[in-house]
Coordinates of C-alpha atoms and ligand atoms in Angstrom, one line a residue:
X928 CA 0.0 0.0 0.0
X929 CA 2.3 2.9 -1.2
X930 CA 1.0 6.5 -1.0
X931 CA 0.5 9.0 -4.3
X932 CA 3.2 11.0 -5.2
X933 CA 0.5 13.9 -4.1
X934 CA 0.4 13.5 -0.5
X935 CA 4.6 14.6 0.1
X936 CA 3.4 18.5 -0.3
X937 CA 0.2 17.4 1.6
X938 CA 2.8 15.7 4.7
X939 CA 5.1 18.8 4.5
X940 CA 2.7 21.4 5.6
X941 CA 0.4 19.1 8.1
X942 CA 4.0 18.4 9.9
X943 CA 4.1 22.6 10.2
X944 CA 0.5 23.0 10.8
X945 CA 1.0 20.8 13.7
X946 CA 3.9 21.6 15.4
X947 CA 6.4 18.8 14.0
X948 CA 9.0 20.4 11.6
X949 CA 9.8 24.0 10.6
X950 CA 11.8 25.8 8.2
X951 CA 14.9 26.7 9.8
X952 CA 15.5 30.7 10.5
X953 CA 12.1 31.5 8.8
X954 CA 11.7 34.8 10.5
X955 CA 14.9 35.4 7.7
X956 CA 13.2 33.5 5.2
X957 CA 14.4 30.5 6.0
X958 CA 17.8 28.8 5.2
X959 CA 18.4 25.6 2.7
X960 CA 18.2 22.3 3.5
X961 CA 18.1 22.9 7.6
X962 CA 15.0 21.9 9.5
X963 CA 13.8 23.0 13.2
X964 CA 11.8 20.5 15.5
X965 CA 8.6 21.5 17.4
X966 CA 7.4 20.4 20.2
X967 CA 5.5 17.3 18.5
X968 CA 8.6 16.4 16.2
X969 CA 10.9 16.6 18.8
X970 CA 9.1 13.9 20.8
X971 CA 8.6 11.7 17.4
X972 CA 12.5 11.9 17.3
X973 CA 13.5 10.8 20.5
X974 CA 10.8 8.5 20.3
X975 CA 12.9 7.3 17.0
X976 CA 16.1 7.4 18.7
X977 CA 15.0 5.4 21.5
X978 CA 13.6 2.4 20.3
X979 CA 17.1 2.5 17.9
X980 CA 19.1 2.8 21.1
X981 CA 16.8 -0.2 23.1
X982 CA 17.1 -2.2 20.0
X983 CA 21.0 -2.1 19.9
X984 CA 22.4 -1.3 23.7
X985 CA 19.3 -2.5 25.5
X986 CA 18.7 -5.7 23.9
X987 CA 22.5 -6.7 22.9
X988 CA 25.1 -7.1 25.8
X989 CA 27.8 -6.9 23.5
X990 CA 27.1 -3.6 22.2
X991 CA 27.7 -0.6 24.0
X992 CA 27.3 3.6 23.4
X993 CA 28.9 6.2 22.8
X994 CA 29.0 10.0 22.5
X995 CA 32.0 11.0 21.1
X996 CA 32.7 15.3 19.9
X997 CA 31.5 16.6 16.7
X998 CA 35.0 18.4 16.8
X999 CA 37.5 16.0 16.2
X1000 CA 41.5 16.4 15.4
X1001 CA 41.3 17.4 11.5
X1002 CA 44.1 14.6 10.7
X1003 CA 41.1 12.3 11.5
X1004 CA 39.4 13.1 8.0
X1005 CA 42.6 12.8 5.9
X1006 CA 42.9 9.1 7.2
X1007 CA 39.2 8.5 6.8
X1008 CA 39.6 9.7 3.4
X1009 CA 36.8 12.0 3.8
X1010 CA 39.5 15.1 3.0
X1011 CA 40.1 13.1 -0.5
X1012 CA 37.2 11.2 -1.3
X1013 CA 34.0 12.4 -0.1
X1014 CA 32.7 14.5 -3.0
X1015 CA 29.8 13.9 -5.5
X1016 CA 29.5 14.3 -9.0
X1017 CA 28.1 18.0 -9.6
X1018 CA 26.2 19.1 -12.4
X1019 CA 24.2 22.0 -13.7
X1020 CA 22.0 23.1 -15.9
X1021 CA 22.8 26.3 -17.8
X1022 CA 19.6 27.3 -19.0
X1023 CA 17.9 26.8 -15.6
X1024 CA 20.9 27.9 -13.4
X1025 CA 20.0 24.7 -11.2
X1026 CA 22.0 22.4 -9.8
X1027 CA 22.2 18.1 -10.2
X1028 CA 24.0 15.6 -8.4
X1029 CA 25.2 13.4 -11.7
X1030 CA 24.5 10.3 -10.0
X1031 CA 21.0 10.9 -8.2
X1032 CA 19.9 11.9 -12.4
X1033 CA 21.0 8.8 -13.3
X1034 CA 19.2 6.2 -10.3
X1035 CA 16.2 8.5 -11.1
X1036 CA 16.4 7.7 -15.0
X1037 CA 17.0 3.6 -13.8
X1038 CA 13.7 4.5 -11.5
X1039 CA 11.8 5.3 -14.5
X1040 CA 13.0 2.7 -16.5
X1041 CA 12.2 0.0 -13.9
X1042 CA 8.5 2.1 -13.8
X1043 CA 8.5 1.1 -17.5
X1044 CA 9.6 -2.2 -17.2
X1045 CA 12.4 -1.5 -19.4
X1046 CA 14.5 -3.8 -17.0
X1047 CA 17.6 -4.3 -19.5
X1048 CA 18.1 -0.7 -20.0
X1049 CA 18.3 0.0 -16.6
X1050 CA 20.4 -2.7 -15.5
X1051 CA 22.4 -2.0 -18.6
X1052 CA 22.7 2.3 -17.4
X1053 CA 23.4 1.1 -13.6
X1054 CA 26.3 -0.6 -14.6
X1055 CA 27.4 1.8 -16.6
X1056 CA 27.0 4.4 -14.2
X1057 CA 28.9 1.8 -11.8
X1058 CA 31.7 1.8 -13.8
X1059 CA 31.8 5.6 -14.2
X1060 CA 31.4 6.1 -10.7
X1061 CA 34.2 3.4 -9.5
X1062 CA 36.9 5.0 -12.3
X1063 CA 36.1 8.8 -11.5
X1064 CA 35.0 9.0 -14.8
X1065 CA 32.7 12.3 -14.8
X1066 CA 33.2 12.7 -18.5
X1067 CA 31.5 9.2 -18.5
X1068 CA 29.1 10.5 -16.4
X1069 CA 28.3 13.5 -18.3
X1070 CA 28.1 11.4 -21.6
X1071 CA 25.4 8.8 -19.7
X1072 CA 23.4 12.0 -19.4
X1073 CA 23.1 13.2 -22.7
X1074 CA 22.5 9.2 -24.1
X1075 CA 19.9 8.8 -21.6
X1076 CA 18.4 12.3 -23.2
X1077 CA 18.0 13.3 -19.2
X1078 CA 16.4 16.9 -18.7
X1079 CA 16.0 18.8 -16.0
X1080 CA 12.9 20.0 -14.4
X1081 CA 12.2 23.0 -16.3
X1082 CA 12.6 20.3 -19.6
X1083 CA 16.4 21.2 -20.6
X1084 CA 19.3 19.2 -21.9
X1085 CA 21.6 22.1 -21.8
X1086 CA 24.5 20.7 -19.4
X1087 CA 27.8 21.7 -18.1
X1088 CA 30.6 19.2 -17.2
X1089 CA 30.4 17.3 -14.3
X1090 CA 32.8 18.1 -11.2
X1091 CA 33.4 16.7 -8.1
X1092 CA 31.9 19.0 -5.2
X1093 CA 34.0 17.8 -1.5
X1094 CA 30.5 17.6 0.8
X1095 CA 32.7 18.8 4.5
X1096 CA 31.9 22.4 6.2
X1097 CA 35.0 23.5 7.3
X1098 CA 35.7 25.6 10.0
X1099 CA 38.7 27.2 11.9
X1100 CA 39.7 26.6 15.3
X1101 CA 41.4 28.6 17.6
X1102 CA 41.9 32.5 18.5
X1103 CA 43.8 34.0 15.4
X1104 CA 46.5 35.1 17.4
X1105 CA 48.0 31.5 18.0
X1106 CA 47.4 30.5 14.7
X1107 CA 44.2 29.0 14.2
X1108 CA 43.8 25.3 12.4
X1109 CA 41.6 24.5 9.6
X1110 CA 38.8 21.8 11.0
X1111 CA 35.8 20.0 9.9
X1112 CA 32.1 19.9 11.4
X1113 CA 32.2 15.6 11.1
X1114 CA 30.4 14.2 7.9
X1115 CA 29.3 10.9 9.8
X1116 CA 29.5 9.7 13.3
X1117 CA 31.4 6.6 12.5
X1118 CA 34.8 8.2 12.8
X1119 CA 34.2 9.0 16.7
X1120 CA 33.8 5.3 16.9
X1121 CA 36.7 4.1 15.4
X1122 CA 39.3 6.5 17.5
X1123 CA 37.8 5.1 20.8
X1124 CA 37.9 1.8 19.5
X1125 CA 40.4 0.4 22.1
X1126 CA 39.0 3.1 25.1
X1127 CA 35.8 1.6 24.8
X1128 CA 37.1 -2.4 24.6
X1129 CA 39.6 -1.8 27.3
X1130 CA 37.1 -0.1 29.6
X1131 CA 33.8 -2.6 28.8
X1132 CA 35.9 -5.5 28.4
X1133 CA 34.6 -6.4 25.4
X1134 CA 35.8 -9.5 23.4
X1135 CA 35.3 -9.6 19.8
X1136 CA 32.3 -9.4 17.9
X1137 CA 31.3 -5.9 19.8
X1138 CA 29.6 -3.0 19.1
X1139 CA 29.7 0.1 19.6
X1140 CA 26.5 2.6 18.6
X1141 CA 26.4 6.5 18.5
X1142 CA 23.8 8.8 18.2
X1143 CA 24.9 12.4 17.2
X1144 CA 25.0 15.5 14.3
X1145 CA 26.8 14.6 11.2
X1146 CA 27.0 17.7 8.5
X1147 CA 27.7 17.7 4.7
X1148 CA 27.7 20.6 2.5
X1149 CA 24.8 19.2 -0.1
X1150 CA 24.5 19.8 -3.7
X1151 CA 21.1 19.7 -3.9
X1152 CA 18.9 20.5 -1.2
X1153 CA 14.9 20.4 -2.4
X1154 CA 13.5 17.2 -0.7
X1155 CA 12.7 18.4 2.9
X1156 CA 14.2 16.1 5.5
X1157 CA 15.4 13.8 3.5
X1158 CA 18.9 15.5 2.7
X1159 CA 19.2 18.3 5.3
X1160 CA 22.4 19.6 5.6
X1161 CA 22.3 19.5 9.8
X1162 CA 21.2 16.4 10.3
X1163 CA 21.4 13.1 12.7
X1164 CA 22.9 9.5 12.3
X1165 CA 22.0 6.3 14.6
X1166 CA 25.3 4.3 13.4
X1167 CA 26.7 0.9 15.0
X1168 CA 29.8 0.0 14.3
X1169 CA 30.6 -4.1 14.7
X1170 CA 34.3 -5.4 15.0
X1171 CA 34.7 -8.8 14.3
X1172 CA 37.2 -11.2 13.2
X1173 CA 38.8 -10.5 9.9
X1174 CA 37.6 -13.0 7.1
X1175 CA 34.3 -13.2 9.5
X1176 CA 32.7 -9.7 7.8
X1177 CA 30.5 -11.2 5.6
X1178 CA 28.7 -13.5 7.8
X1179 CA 28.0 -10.7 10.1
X1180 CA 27.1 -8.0 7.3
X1181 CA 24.5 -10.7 6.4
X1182 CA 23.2 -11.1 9.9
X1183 CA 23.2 -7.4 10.5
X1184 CA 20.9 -7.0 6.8
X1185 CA 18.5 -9.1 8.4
X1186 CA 18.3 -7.7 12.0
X1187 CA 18.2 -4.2 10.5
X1188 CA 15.0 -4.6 8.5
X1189 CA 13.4 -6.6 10.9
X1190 CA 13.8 -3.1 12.7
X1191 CA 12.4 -1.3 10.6
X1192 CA 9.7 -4.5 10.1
X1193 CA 9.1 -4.7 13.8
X1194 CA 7.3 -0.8 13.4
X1195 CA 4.4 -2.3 11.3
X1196 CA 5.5 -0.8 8.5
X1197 CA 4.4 -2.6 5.3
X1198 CA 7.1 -5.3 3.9
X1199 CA 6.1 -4.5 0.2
X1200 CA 7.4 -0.8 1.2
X1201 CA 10.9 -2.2 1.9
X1202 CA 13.7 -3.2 -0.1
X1203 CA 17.7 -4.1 -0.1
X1204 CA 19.7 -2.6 -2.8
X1205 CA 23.5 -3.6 -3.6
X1206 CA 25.5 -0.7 -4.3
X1207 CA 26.9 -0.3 -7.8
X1208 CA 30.2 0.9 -6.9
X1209 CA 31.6 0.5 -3.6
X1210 CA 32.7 3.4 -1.4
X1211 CA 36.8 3.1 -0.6
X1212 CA 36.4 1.4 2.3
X1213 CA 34.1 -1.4 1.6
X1214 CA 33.8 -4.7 0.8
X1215 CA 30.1 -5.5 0.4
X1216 CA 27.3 -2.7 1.1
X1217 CA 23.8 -2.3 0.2
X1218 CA 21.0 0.0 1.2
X1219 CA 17.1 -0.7 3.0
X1220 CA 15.4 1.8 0.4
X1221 CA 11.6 2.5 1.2
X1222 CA 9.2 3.7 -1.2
X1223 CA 8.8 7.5 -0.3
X1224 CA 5.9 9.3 -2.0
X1225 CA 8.9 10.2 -4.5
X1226 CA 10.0 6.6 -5.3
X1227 CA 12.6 4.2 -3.3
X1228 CA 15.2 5.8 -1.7
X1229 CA 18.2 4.8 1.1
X1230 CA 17.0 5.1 4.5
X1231 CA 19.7 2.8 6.2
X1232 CA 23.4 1.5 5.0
X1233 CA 24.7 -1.5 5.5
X1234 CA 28.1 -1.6 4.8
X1235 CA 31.3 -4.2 5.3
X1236 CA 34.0 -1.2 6.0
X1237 CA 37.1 -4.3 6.4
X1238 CA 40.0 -2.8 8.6
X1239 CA 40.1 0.1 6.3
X1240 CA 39.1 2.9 8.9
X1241 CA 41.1 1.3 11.8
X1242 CA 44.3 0.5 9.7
X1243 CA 44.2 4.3 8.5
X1244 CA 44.6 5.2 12.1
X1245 CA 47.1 3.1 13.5
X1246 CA 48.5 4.8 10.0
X1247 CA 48.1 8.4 10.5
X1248 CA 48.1 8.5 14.1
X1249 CA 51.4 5.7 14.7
X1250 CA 49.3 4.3 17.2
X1251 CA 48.4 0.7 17.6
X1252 CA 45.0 -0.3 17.1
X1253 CA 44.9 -4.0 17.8
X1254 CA 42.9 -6.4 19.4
X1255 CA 44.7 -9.7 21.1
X1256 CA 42.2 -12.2 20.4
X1257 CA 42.8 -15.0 23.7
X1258 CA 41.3 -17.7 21.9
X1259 CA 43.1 -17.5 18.6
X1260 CA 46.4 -15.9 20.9
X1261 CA 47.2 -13.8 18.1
X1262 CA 46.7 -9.9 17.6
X1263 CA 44.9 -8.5 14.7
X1264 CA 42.9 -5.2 13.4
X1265 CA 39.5 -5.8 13.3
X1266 CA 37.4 -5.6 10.8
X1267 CA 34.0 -3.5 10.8
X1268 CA 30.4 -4.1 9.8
X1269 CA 28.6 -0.8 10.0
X1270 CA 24.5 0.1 10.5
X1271 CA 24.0 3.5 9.7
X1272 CA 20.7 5.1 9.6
X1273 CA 19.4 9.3 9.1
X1274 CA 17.3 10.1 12.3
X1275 CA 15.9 12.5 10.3
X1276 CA 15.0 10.2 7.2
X1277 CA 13.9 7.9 9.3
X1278 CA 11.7 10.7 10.9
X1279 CA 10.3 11.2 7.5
X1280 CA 9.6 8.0 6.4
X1281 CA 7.7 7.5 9.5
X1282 CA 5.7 10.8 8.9
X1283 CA 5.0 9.5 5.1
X1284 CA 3.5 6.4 6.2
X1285 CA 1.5 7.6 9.2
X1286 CA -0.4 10.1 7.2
X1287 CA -3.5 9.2 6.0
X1288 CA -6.9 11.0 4.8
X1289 CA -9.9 9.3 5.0
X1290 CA -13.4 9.9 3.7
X1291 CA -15.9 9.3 6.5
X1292 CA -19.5 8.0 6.4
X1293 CA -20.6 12.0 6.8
X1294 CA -18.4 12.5 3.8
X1295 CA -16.0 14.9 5.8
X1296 CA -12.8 14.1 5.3
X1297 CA -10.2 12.7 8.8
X1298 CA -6.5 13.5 8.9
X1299 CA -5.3 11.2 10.6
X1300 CA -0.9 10.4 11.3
X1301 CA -1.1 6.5 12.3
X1302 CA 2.1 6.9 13.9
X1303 CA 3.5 3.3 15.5
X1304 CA 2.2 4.2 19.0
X1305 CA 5.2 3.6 20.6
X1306 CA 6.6 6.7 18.9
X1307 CA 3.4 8.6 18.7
X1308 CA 4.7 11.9 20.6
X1309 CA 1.6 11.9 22.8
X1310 CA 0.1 8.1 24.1
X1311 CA -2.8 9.4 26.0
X1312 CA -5.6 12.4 25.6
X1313 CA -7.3 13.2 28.5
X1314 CA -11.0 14.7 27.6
X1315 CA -13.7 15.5 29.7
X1316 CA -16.8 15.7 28.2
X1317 CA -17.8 18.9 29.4
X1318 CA -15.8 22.1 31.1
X1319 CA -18.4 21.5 34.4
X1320 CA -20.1 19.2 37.1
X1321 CA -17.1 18.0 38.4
X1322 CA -15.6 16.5 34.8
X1323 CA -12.6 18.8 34.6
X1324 CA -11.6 17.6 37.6
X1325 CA -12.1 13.8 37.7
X1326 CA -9.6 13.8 34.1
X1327 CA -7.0 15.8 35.6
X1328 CA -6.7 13.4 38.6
X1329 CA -6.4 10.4 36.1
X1330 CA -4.4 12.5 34.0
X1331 CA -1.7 13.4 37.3
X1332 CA -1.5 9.4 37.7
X1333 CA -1.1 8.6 34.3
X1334 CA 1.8 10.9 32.9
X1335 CA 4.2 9.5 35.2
X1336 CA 3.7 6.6 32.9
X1337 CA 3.3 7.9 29.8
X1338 CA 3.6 11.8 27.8
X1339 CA -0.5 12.2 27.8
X1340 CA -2.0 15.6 27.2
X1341 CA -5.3 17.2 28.9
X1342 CA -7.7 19.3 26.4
X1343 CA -11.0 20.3 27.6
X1344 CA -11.4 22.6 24.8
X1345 CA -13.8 22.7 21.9
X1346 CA -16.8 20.1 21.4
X1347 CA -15.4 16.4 21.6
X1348 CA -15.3 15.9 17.9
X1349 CA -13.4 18.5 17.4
X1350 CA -10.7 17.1 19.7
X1351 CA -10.8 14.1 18.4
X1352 CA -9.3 15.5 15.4
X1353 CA -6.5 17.6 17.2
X1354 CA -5.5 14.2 18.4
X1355 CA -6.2 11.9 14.8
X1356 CA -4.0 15.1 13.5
X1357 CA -1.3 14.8 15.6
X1358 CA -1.1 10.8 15.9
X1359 CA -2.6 10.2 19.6
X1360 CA -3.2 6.6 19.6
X1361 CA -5.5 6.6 22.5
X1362 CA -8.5 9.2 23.8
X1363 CA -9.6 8.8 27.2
X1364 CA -13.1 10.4 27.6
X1365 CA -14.4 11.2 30.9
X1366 CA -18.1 11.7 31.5
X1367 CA -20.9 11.7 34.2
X1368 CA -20.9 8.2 34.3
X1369 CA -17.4 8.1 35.4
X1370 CA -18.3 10.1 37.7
X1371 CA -20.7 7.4 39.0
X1372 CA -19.0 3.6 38.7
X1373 CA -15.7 5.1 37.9
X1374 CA -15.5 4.2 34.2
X1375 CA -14.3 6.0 30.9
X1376 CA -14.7 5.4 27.4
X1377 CA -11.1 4.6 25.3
X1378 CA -11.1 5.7 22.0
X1379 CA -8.5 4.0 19.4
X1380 CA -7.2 6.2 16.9
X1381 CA -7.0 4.0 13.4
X1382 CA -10.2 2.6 14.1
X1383 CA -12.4 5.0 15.9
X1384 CA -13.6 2.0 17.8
X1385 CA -14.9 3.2 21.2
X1386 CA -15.1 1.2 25.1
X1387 CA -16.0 1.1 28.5
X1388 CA -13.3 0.5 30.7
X1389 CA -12.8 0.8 33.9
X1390 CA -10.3 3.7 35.1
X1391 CA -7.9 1.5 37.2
X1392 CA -7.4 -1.0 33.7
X1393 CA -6.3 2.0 31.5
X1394 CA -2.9 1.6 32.5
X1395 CA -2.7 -2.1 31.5
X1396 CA -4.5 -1.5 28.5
X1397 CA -2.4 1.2 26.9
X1398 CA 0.7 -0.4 28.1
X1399 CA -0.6 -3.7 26.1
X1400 CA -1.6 -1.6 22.8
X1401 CA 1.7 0.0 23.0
X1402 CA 3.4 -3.5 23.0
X1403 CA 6.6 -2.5 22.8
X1404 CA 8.4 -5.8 24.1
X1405 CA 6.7 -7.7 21.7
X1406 CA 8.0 -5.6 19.3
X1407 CA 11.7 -5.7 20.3
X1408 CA 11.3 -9.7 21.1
X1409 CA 10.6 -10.1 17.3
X1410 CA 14.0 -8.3 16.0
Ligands
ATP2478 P1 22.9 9.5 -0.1 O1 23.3 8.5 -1.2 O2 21.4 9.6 0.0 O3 23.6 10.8 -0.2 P2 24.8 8.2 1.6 O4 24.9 6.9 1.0 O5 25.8 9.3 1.4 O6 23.3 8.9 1.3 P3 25.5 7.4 4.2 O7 26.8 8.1 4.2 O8 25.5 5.9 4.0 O9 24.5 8.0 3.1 O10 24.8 7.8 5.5 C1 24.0 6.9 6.2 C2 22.6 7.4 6.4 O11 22.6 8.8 6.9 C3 21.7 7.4 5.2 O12 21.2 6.2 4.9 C4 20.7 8.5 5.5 O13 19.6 7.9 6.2 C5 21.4 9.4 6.4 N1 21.8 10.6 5.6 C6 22.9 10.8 4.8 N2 22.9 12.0 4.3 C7 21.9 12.6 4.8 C8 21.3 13.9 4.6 N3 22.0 14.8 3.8 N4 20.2 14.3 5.2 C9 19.5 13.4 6.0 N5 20.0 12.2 6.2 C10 21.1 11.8 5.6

């Protein structure tokens, strides 16, 4: 069940309308490709964050956290080959003045072709554009682009060369006076990882296969910035790095594949909305990767990598910093660099994806039309509404005691105003999964009507079983159980 192209505008302005995202600095107009939380969206993210952070620390004694500085010495990127390597293919358009990333052109022309069922031709451009992309080859890349009669959106063909853009913001550290150094704001978390690599085994006592997982900003300078969050130029990453046993990667990158989309399974997400994709060319470091792409309103797109990163990153650093970086395996008695199987995942993409499936319209038996987000409740930002029925007789009252008892369990919210319809909505709009509606009768045996969100479906309940209830619905332990 994939959405219509139609609803991304439509999710865009609900998640402003509502309090989730904002336009960055939009008192000045706003500025590219950088988003602001509000106070629904930031509870939706850490919502995100958490059930990453259960799913990998909580639930796996061998991996362990960390939050390492978005500062780190620049030498760092030169061994990472960031300082190199980490550039994409620029393009633009010199009738429209706007600007492509070569390669996203290309996967979008492969897009249509599969859309077409011309499967050879776009098997026959991927590799192609492989080859282009593993040799440097922009010229190659520029020549794909013209074959392939791409245009741009205003309809033009009239292209520039293709040049490689470095994607790292740059900054200086340090008063001028005692000469200030050149640094970067980190591209990806993994790095912060891999230079604590020994403090964190040393300290946890860790034996290999470990993990170690980071939540934190990552920042790259993006070419083309027109798809909300889904490349933000401020954005986060949910990355676990495994060390194992070299010539063991590729058994764990394929158990990592499948615990990573039963993840993103485990939500209630459709399966046909998921997919794996192999990467054409492989970045420097890797010796298998692939992507879990899920169909956005503007086709399938990389949510999560998967990626087999050898003992590239941690070689480079015993390298560059002429410090060791070795593990002394005790049952094999012999010392060796690990090698690294990597999960990482956009916070923000994920944030979106979520967002994209939850929203729904739905025509009702009165013809109105319901907005409803049917957000996974355990990341809906608000589990419980309290309602009264009415603003007197003693209802007010009665659903702010339940609601004083409750929200030390869960983040419920109290709204007496408006008719009850009417707030019904609020919450369908905002992704409440559960509306608690106190009335006279509660009053008199101590009851309340529940009201579930994606069905409407109303009961009596006693108030002393909402806890149990709600905890049940929100079933998070299932959830994790079946990872
Ligand atoms: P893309 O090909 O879309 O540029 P990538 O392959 O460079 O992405 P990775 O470096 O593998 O991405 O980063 C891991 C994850 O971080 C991505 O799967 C995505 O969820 C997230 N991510 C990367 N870049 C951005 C961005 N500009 N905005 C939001 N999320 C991002």
């Amino acid at each position: 069940m994939n959405k219509p192209a139609d609803i991304f505008p439509k999710v865009i302005s609900h998640a402003k309308e509502y309090g989730y995202v904002f336009p960055s600095s939009e008192i000045y107009d706003g500025l590219g490709a950088i988003y602001d939380y509000g106070q629904y969206g930031v509870e939706l993210k850490n919502n995100i964050k958490a059930y990453w952070w259960k799913a990998m620390v909580q639930m796996n004694e061998n991996i362990v956290g960390l939050d390492s500085a978005i500062f780190m010495a620049p030498k760092i990127w030169k061994a990472s080959g960031h300082v190199d390597n980490f550039s994409d293919p620029l393009i633009d358009n010199k009738d429209s003045k706007r600007r492509y990333r070569a390669d996203v052109l290309l996967e979008d022309k492969i897009q249509q072709y599969q859309k077409k069922g011309k499967t050879d031709k776009a098997a026959e451009l991927e590799t192609a554009m492989g080859k282009c992309l593993t040799e440097n080859d922009l010229a190659g890349l520029k020549n794909l682009i013209l074959e392939h009669e791409i245009v741009d959106e205003t309809g033009s063909k009239n292209w520039t060369d293709v040049r490689q853009f470095n994607l790292m913001f740059s900054t200086q550290m340090g008063a001028l006076a005692e000469g200030s150094e050149e640094t970067y704001l980190r591209p990806e978390t993994a790095q912060g990882i891999f230079v604590n690599f020994l403090n964190v085994q040393k300290t946890s006592r860790q034996k290999i296969p470990f993990g170690i997982a980071q939540i934190g900003k990552a920042f790259r300078n993006e070419i083309v910035a027109r798809q909300f969050l889904f490349r933000m130029r401020e954005f986060e990453q949910m990355e676990m790095q495994y060390f194992v046993r070299p010539n063991a990667e590729i058994e764990w990158y394929n158990y990592w594949k499948e615990k990573r989309m039963n993840w993103h399974l485990s939500l209630g997400i459709p399966a046909e909305n998921y997919r794996f994709h192999d990467h054409a060319k492989l970045a420097h470091y890797a010796n298998a990767a692939c992507d879990i792409e899920y169909e956005f309103p503007f086709g399938f797109k990389e949510v999560e990598g998967i990626h087999s990163r050898t003992d590239f990153d941690l070689s480079r650093h015993q390298e560059f910093s002429g410090k060791k970086l070795q593990y002394f395996d005790p049952e094999l008695n012999q010392n060796y660099v690990p090698f690294v199987v990597e999960t990482s995942i956009g916070a923000d993409r994920m944030f979106l994806l979520i967002l994209c499936n939850a929203y729904t319209e739905e025509v009702l038996e009165d013809q109105s039309t319901r907005v409803v987000l049917k957000l996974p409740p355990v990341l809906a930002p608000i589990k419980v509404a309290l309602l009264p029925l009415m603003k007197k007789d003693g209802l007010p009252e009665k659903a702010r005691a339940i609601f004083d008892d409750l929200r030390f369990q869960f983040h419920c919210q109290y709204d007496e105003k408006d008719a009850i319809g009417k707030r019904y909505r609020r919450q369908d709009a905002i992704g409440t999964p559960y509306c608690i509606t106190i009335d006279h009768q509660s009053l008199e045996d101590d009851t309340v009507t529940i009201r579930f969100r994606d069905t409407m479906e109303q009961k009596r309940i006693p108030i002393n079983g909402i806890l149990a209830i709600v905890k049940e619905e929100l079933n998070e332990e299932k959830m994790l159980r079946g990872i």
